[in-house]
Coordinates of N, CA and C in Angstrom, one line a residue:
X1 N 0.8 -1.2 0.0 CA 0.0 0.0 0.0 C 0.9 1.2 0.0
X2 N 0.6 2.5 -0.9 CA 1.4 3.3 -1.0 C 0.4 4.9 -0.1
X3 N 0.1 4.6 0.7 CA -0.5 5.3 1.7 C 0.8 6.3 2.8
X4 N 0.6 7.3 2.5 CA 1.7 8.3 2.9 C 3.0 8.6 2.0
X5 N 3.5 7.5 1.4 CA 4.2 7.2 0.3 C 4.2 8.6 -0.9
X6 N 5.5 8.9 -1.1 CA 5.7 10.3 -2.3 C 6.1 9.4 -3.2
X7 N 6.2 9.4 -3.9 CA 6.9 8.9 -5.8 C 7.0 9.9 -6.7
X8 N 8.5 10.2 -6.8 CA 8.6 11.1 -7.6 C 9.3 10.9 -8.8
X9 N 8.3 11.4 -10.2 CA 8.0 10.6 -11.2 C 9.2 11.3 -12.5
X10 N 9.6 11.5 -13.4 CA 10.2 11.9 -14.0 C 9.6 12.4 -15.2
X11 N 8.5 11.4 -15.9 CA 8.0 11.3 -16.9 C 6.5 10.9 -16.9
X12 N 5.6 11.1 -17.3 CA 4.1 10.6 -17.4 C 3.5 11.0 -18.8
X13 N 3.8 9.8 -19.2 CA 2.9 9.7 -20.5 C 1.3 8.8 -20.9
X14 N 0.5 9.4 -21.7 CA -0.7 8.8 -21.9 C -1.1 9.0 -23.2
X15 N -2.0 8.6 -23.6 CA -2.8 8.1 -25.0 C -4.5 8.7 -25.1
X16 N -4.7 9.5 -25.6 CA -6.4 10.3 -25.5 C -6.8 10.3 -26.9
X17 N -7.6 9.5 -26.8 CA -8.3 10.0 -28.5 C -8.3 11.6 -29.3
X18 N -8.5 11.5 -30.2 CA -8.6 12.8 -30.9 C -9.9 13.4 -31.0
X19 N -10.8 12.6 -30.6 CA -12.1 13.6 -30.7 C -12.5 13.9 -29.1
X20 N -11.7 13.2 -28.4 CA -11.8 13.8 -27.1 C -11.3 14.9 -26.1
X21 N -12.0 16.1 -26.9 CA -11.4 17.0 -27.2 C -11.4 17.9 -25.6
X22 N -12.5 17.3 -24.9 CA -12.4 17.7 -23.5 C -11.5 17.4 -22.5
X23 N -11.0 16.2 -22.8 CA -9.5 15.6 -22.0 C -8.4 16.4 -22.5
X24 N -8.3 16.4 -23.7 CA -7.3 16.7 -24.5 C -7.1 18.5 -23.5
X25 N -8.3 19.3 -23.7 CA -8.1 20.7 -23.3 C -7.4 20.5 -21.6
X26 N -8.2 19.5 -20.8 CA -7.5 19.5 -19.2 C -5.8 19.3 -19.2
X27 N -5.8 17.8 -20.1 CA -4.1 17.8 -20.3 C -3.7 18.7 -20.1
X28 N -4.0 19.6 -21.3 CA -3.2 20.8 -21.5 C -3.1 22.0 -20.8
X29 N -3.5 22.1 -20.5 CA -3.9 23.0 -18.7 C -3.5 22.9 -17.7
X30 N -3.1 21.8 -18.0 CA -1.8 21.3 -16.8 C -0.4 21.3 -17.0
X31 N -0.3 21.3 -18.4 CA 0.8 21.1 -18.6 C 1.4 20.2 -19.8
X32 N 0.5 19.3 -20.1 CA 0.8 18.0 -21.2 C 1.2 18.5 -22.4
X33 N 2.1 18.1 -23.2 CA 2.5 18.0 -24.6 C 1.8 17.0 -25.5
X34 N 1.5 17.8 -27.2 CA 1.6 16.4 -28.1 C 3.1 16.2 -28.2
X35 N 3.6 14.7 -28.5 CA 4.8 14.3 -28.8 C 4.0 13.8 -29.6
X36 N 3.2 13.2 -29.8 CA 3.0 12.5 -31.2 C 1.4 12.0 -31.4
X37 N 1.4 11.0 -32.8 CA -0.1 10.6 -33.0 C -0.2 9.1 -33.9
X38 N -0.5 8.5 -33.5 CA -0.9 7.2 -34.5 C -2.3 7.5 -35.0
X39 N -2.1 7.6 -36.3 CA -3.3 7.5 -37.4 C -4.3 6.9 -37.4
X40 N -5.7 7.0 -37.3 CA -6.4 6.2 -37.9 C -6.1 4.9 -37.0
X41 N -5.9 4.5 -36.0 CA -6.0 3.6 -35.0 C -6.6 2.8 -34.6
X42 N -8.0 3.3 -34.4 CA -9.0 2.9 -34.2 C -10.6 3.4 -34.5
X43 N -11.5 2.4 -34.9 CA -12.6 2.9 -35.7 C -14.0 2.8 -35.3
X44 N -14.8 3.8 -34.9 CA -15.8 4.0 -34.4 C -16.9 5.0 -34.9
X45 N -18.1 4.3 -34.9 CA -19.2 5.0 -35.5 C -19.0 4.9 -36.8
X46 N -18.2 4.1 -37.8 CA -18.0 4.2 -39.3 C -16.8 4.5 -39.4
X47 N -16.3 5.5 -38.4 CA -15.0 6.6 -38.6 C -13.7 6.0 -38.1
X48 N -12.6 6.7 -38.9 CA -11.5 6.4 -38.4 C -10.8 7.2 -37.5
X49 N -10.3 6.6 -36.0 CA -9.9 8.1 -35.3 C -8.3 7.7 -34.7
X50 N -8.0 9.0 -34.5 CA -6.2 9.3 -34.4 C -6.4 8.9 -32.7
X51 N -4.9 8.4 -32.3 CA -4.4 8.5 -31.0 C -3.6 9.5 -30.3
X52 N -3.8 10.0 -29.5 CA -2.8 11.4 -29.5 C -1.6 11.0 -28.1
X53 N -0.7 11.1 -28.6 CA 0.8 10.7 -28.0 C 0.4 11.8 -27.1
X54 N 0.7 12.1 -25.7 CA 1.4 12.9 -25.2 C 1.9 12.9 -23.5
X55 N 2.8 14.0 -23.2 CA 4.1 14.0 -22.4 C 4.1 14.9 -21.2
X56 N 4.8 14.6 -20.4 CA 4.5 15.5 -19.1 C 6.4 15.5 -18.2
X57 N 7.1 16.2 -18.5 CA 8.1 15.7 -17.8 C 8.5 16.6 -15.9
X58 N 8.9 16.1 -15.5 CA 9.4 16.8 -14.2 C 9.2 18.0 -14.4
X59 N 8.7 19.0 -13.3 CA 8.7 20.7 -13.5 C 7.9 21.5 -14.2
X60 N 7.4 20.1 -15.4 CA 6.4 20.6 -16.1 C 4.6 21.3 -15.8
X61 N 4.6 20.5 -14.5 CA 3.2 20.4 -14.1 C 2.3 22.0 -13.7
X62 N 1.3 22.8 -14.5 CA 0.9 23.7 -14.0 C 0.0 23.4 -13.1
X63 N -0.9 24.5 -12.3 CA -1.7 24.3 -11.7 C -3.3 24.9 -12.3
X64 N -4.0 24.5 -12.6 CA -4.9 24.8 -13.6 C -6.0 26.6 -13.0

């Protein structure tokens, strides 16, 4: 159990769709970068949708 426990992280990376465009805005308000995107990834409702790469390193973190 990590109860009281600090971890201090260097890097934090995650994967958010591209039409989820309301995650995508919080990321970034905190701080998150695109580093990147896989195409057409996965397909929903007929459509084809992007994966959006992105990055958070040490120091980076704002407070929203």
């Amino acid at each position: 159990m990590l109860t009281g426990t600090r971890v201090r992280l260097h890097r934090i990376t995650l994967w958010v769709a591209d039409a989820n465009t309301g995650a995508r805005r919080v990321y970034e308000k905190v701080g998150f970068v695109e580093e990147g995107r896989a195409r057409e990834s996965f397909r929903r409702d007929g459509k084809w949708h992007d994966m959006i790469l992105m990055g958070l390193l040490e120091g980076e973190l704002q407070e929203p």
